[in-house]
XYZ file of C-alpha atoms in Angstrom:
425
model
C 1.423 0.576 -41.896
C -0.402 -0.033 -38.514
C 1.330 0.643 -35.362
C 2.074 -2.070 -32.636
C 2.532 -2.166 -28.698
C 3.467 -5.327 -26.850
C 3.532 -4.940 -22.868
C 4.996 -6.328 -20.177
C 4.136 -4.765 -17.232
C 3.837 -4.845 -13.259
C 0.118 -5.789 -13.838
C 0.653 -8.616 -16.014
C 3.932 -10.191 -15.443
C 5.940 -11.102 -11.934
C 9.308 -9.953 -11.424
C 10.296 -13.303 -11.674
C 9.549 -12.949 -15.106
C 10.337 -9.679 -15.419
C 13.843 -10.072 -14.426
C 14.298 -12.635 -17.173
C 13.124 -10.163 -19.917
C 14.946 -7.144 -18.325
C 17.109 -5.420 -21.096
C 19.844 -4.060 -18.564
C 22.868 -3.300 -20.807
C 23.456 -2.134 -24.250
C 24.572 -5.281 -25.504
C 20.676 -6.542 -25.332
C 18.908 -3.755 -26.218
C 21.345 -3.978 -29.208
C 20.641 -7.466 -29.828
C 16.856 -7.381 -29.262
C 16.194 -4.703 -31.788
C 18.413 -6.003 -34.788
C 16.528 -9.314 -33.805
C 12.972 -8.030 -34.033
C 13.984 -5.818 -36.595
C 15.545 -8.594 -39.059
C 11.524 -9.535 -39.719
C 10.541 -7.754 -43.378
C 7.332 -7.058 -41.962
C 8.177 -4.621 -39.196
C 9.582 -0.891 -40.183
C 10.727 0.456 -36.771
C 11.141 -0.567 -33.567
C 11.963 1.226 -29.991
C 12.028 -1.806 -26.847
C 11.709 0.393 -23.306
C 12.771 -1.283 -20.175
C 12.510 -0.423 -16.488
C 12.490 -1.993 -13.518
C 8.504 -2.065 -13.952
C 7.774 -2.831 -17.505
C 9.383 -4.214 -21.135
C 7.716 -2.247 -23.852
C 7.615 -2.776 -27.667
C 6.640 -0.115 -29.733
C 6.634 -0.803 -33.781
C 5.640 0.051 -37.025
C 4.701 -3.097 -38.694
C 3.157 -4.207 -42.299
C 0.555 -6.708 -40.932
C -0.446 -7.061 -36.805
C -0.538 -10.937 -36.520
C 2.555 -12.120 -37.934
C 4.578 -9.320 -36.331
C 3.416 -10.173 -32.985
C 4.277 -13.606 -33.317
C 7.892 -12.621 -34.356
C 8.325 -10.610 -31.844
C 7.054 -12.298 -29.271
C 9.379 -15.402 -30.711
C 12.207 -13.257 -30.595
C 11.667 -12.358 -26.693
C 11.085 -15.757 -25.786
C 14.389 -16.626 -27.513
C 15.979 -13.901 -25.830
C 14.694 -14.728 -22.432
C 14.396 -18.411 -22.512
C 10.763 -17.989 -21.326
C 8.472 -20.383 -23.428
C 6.219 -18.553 -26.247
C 2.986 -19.305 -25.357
C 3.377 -17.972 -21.500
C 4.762 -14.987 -23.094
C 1.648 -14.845 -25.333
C -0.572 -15.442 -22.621
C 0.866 -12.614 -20.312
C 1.355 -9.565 -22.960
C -0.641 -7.535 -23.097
C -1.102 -6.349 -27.316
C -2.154 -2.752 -28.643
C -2.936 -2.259 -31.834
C -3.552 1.366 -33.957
C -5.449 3.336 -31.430
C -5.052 1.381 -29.033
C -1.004 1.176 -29.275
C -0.790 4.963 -29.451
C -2.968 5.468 -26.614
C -1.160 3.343 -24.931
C 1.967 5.117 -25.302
C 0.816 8.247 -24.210
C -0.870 7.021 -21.117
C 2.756 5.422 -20.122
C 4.633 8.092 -20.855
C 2.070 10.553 -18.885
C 2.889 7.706 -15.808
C -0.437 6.451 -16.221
C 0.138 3.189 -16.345
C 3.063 3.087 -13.884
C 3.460 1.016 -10.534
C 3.415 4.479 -9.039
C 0.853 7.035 -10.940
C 2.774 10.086 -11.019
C 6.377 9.223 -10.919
C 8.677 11.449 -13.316
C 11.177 9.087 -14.537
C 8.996 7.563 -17.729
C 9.009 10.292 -19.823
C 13.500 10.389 -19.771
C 13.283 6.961 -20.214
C 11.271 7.013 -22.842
C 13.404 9.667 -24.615
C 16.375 7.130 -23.612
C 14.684 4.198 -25.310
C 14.121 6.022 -28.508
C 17.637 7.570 -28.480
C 19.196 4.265 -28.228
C 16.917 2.829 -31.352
C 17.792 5.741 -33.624
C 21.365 5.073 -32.930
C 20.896 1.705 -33.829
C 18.836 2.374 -36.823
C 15.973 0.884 -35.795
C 13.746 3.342 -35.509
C 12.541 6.566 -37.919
C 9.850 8.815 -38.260
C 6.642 7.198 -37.761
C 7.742 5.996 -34.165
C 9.325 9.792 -33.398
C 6.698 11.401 -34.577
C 4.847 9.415 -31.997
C 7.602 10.128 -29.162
C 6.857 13.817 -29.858
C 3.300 13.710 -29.502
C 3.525 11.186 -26.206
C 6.128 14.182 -24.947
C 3.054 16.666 -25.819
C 1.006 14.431 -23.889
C 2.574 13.907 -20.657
C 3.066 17.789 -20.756
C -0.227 18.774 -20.304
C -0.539 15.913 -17.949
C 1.619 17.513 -15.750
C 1.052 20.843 -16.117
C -3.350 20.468 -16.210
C -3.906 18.130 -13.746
C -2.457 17.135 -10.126
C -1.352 13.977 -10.623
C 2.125 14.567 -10.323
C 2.252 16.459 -7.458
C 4.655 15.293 -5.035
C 5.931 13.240 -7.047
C 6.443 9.582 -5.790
C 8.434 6.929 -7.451
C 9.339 3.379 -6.015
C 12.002 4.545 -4.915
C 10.428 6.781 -2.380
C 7.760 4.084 -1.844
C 10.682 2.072 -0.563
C 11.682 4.952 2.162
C 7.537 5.090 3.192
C 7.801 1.918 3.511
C 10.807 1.944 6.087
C 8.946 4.752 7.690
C 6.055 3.197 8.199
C 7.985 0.365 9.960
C 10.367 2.176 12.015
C 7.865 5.621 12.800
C 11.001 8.028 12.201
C 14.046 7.749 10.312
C 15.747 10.894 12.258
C 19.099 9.579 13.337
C 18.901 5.704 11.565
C 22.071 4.978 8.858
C 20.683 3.312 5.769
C 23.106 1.365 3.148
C 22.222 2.408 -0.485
C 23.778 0.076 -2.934
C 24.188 1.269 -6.319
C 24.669 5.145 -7.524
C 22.055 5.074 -10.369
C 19.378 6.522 -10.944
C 17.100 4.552 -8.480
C 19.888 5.033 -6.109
C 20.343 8.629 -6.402
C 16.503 8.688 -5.473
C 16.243 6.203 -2.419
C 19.699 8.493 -0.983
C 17.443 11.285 -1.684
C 14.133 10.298 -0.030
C 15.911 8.885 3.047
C 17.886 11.800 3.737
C 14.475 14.095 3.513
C 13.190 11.832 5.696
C 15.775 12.744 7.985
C 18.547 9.743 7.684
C 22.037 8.946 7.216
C 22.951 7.357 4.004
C 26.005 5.217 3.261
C 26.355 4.813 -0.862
C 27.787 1.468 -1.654
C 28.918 1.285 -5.162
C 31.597 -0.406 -7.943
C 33.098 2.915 -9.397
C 33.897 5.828 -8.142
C 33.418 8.929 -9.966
C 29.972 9.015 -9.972
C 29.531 8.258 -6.506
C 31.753 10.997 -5.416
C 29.952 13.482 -7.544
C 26.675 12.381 -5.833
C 27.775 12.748 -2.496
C 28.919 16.003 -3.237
C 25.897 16.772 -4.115
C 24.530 15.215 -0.909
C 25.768 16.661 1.204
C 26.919 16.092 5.031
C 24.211 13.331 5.161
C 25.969 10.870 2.646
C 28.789 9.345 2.607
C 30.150 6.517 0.317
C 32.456 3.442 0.444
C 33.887 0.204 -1.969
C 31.571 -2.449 -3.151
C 34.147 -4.697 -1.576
C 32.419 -3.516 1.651
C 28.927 -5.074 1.112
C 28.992 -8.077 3.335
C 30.809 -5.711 6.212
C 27.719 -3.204 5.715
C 24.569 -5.705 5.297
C 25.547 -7.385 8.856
C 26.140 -4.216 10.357
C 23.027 -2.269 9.565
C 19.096 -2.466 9.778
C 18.357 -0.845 6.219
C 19.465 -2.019 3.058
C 18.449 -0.352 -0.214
C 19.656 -1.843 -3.451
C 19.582 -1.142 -6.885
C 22.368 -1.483 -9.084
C 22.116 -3.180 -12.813
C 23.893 -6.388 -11.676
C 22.526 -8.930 -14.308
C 22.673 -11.615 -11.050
C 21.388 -11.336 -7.336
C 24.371 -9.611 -5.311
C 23.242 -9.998 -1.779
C 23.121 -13.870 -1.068
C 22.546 -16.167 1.961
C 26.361 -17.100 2.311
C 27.133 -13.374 2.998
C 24.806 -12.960 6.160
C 26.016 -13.421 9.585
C 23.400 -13.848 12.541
C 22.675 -10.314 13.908
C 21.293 -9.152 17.108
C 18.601 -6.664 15.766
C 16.319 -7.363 12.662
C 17.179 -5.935 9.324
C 14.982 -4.888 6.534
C 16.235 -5.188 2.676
C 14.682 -3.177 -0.200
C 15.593 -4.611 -3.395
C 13.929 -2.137 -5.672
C 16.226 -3.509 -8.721
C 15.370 -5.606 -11.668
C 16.287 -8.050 -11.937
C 16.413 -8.838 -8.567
C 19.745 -7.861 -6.329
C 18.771 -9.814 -3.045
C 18.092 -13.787 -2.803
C 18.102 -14.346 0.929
C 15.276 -16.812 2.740
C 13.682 -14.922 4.994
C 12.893 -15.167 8.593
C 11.966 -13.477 11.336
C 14.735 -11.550 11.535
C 15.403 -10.782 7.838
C 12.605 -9.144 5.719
C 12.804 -8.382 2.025
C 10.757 -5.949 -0.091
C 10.982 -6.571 -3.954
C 9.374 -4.068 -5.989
C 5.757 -6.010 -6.661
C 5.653 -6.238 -2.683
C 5.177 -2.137 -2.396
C 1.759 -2.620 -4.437
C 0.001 -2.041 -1.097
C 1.436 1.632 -0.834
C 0.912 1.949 -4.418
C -2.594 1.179 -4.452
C -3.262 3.541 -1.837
C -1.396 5.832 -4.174
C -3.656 5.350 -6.684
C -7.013 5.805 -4.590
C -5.545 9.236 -3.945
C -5.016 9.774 -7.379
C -7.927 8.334 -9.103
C -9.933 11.779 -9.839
C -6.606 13.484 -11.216
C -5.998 10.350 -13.222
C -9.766 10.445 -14.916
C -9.022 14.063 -15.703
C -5.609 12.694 -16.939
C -7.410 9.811 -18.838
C -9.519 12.396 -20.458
C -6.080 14.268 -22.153
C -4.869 11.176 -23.227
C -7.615 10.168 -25.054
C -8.054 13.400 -26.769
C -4.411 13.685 -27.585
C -4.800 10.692 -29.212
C -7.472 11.492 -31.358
C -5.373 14.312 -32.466
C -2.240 11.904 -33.746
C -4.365 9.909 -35.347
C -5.450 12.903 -37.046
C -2.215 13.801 -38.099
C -1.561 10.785 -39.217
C -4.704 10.314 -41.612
C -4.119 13.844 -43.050
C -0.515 12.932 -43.649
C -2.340 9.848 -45.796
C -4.581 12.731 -47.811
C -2.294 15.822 -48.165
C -0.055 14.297 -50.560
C -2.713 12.434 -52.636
C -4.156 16.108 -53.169
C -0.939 17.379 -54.205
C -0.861 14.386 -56.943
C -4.160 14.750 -58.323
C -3.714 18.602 -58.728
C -0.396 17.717 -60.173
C -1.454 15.438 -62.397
C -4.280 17.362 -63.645
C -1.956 20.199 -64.310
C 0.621 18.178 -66.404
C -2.514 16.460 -68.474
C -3.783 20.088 -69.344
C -0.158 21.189 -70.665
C 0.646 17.912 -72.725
C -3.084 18.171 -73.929
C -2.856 22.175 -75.090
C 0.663 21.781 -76.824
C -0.637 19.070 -78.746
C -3.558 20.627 -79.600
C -1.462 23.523 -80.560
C 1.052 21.245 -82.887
C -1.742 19.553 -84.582
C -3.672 22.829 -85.377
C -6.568 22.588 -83.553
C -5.676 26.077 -81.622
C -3.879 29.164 -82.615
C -0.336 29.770 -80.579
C -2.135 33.167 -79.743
C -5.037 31.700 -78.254
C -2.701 29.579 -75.612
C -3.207 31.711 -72.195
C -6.897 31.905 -72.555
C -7.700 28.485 -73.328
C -4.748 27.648 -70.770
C -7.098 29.642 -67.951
C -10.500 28.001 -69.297
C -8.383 24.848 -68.812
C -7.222 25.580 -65.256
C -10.948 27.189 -63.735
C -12.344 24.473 -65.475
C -10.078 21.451 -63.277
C -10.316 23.362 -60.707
C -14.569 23.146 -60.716
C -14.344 19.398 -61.622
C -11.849 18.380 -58.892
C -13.421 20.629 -56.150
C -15.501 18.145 -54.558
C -12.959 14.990 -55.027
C -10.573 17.560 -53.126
C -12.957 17.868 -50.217
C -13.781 14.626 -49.830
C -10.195 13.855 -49.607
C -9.383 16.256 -46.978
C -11.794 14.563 -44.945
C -10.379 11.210 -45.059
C -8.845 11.947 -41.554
C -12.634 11.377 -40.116
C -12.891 7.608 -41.979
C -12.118 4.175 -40.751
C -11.219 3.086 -44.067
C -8.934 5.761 -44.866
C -6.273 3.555 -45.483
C -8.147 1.507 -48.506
C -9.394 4.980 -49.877
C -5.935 5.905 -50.595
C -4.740 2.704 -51.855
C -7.553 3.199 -54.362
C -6.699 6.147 -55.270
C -3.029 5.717 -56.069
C -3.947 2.503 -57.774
C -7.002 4.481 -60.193
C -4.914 6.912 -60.820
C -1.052 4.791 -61.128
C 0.231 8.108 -58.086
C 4.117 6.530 -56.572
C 4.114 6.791 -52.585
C 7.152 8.998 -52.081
C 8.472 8.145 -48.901
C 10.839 11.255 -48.246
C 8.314 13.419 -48.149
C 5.372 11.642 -46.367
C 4.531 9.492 -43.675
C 3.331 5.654 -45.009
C -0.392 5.385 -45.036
C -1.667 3.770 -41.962
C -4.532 1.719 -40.411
């Protein structure tokens, strides 16, 4: 079993792009997984998607032909061709796919080092796979450690310290244009989770918010929550509210763009739209008068982000790396405990099918049985202390993985898959 990572991030794919392999509804994460999953060569699979990255995390027989499936199967889904798919992904394998994981899920490899939403999306992402019985314990057991991981991220280093997603790098970003929010009304539209966030950063910074959204019950709850600050009002609204105000947030999970050039009316002040949603919300031409700010336009504030950042994130760097080393660990031993258990086993049976015989044909007395039993025993043990050792260590060898197959070949040992994890790499 090798483990396999295919990524499509901020760094290697445009939104434009993005947007197209954005898995924004159940239906299509559904979909995606039974697709990839229908290959006989991959065991699990877990797809993560955010408004900054597709992820595919699997368990797979054989690295080569697994990519290409599921690469095939997102370019199917997407209608992207293959080979610009191919050329933008970036592909872990082993090691690599597992450190990987934990560097995402410690908001490593974010658009925003240090934002606090990966790790519940994560958790989301595998959820949603277990449900749909696409995922078991080899990709969990990876989940937990990358939990582990991001942990001590957190809690050793500073990295996370005022924590900044895009959201709030949307709000600097109006800041930084306008000097002061105190007193300005901005138009959130959407109440998830990105939503909840920009309402949250713009009324620390000292504005009014207006919550434009479809249903009602969960924006009600969130202005509650609010407070005095927010207030909310019918998607019907939107064209009323995007010629009537200079700040427009939007995020919603609208599988279209919702804010369109027919809807704007000539205004006499400039307005600024964040569209921090993927795939996109807002398709408007610009002009001088009209600005938009897509999520891959914020890089500028990001990257200064990440020059603040940098030392925490070596430090950071430095616990990923070593919790890696540890689940890969884990993972060997989980290869040698149970071929131990076997040999000692097997051993054991061979001396008690070897004395009763030896006892039926006459070649020892009945009464002689627990002594030459306990010769027996000390005597297995001595023989099979070295192989023993040597086995332990297997978690310190590349070629771990063709040890054991060796082994359970030589000696004819069945892999039981209840009680053990596959071997691996």
């Amino acid at each position: 079993m090798s483990y396999l990572n295919i990524s499509f991030t901020h760094k290697n794919t445009d939104i434009s792009v993005r947007e197209k392999l954005a898995l924004d509804n159940s239906e299509k994460k559904e979909q995606i997984l039974r697709l990839i999953k229908s290959s006989k060569n991959i065991d699990e699979v877990v797809v993560l998607s955010t408004c900054n990255r597709v992820e595919i995390l699997a368990s797979v027989d054989e690295i080569k032909p697994a990519s290409t499936h599921i690469i095939r199967c997102m370019a199917v889904f997407s209608g992207v061709f293959e080979d610009e798919l191919f050329e933008r992904a970036d592909i872990y394998e082993n090691s690599g796919a597992i450190h990987h994981l934990f560097a995402v899920a410690s908001s490593l490899d974010s658009l925003v080092v240090g934002e606090t939403q990966i790790v519940g999306q994560l958790k989301d992402a595998f959820k949603f796979a277990k449900n749909a019985n696409t995922s078991g314990e080899k990709l969990e057991k990876a989940l937990e450690y990358a939990i582990k991981c991001a942990a001590k991220v957190r809690n050793e280093t500073q990295i996370s310290k005022n924590p900044i997603s895009v959201s709030s790098v949307a709000v600097a970003k109006a800041k930084e244009i306008f000097g002061t929010l105190d007193g300005k009304t901005a138009i959130v539209v959407g109440a998830g989770e990105m939503g909840e966030l920009a309402a949250r950063h713009l009324i620390a910074s000292g504005a009014n918010v207006v919550i434009v959204n479809r249903s009602t019950e969960r924006v009600e709850a969130l202005v509650d929550e609010l407070g005095d600050k927010a207030s909310w009002d019918s998607i019907l609204k939107l064209k009323e509210y995007v010629n009537s105000h200079e700040l427009i947030f939007s995020s919603t999970s609208a599988p279209h763009p919702i804010i369109v050039d027919m809807m704007l009316e000539k205004t006499p002040f400039k307005r600024y739209f964040f569209d921090i949603a993927v795939p996109r919300d807002i398709d408007i031409v610009q002009n001088e008068d009209i600005k938009v700010y897509a999520v891959d336009d914020l890089e500028e504030i990001v990257r200064a982000n990440l020059a603040l950042r940098e030392e925490q994130a070596q430090i950071a760097y430095g616990i990923v790396a070593k919790d890696t080393s540890e689940f890969l660990k884990f993972i060997k031993d989980s290869v040698s405990a149970p071929l131990v258990k076997e040999l000692r086993l097997s051993a054991n049976t061979c001396i008690q099918k070897e004395l009763e015989k030896a006892i039926q044909k006459g070649y020892l007395r009945h009464c002689d049985r627990d002594e030459v039993l306990k010769f027996a025993i000390q005597l297995t043990n001595a023989f099979l202390h070295t192989p023993t050792i040597n086995l332990k260590s297997l978690s310190s060898k590349d070629d771990a993985n063709e040890i054991a197959r060796a082994m359970r070949y030589i000696f004819n040992f069945q892999t039981n898959k209840k009680d053990e994890l596959d071997e691996v790499f």
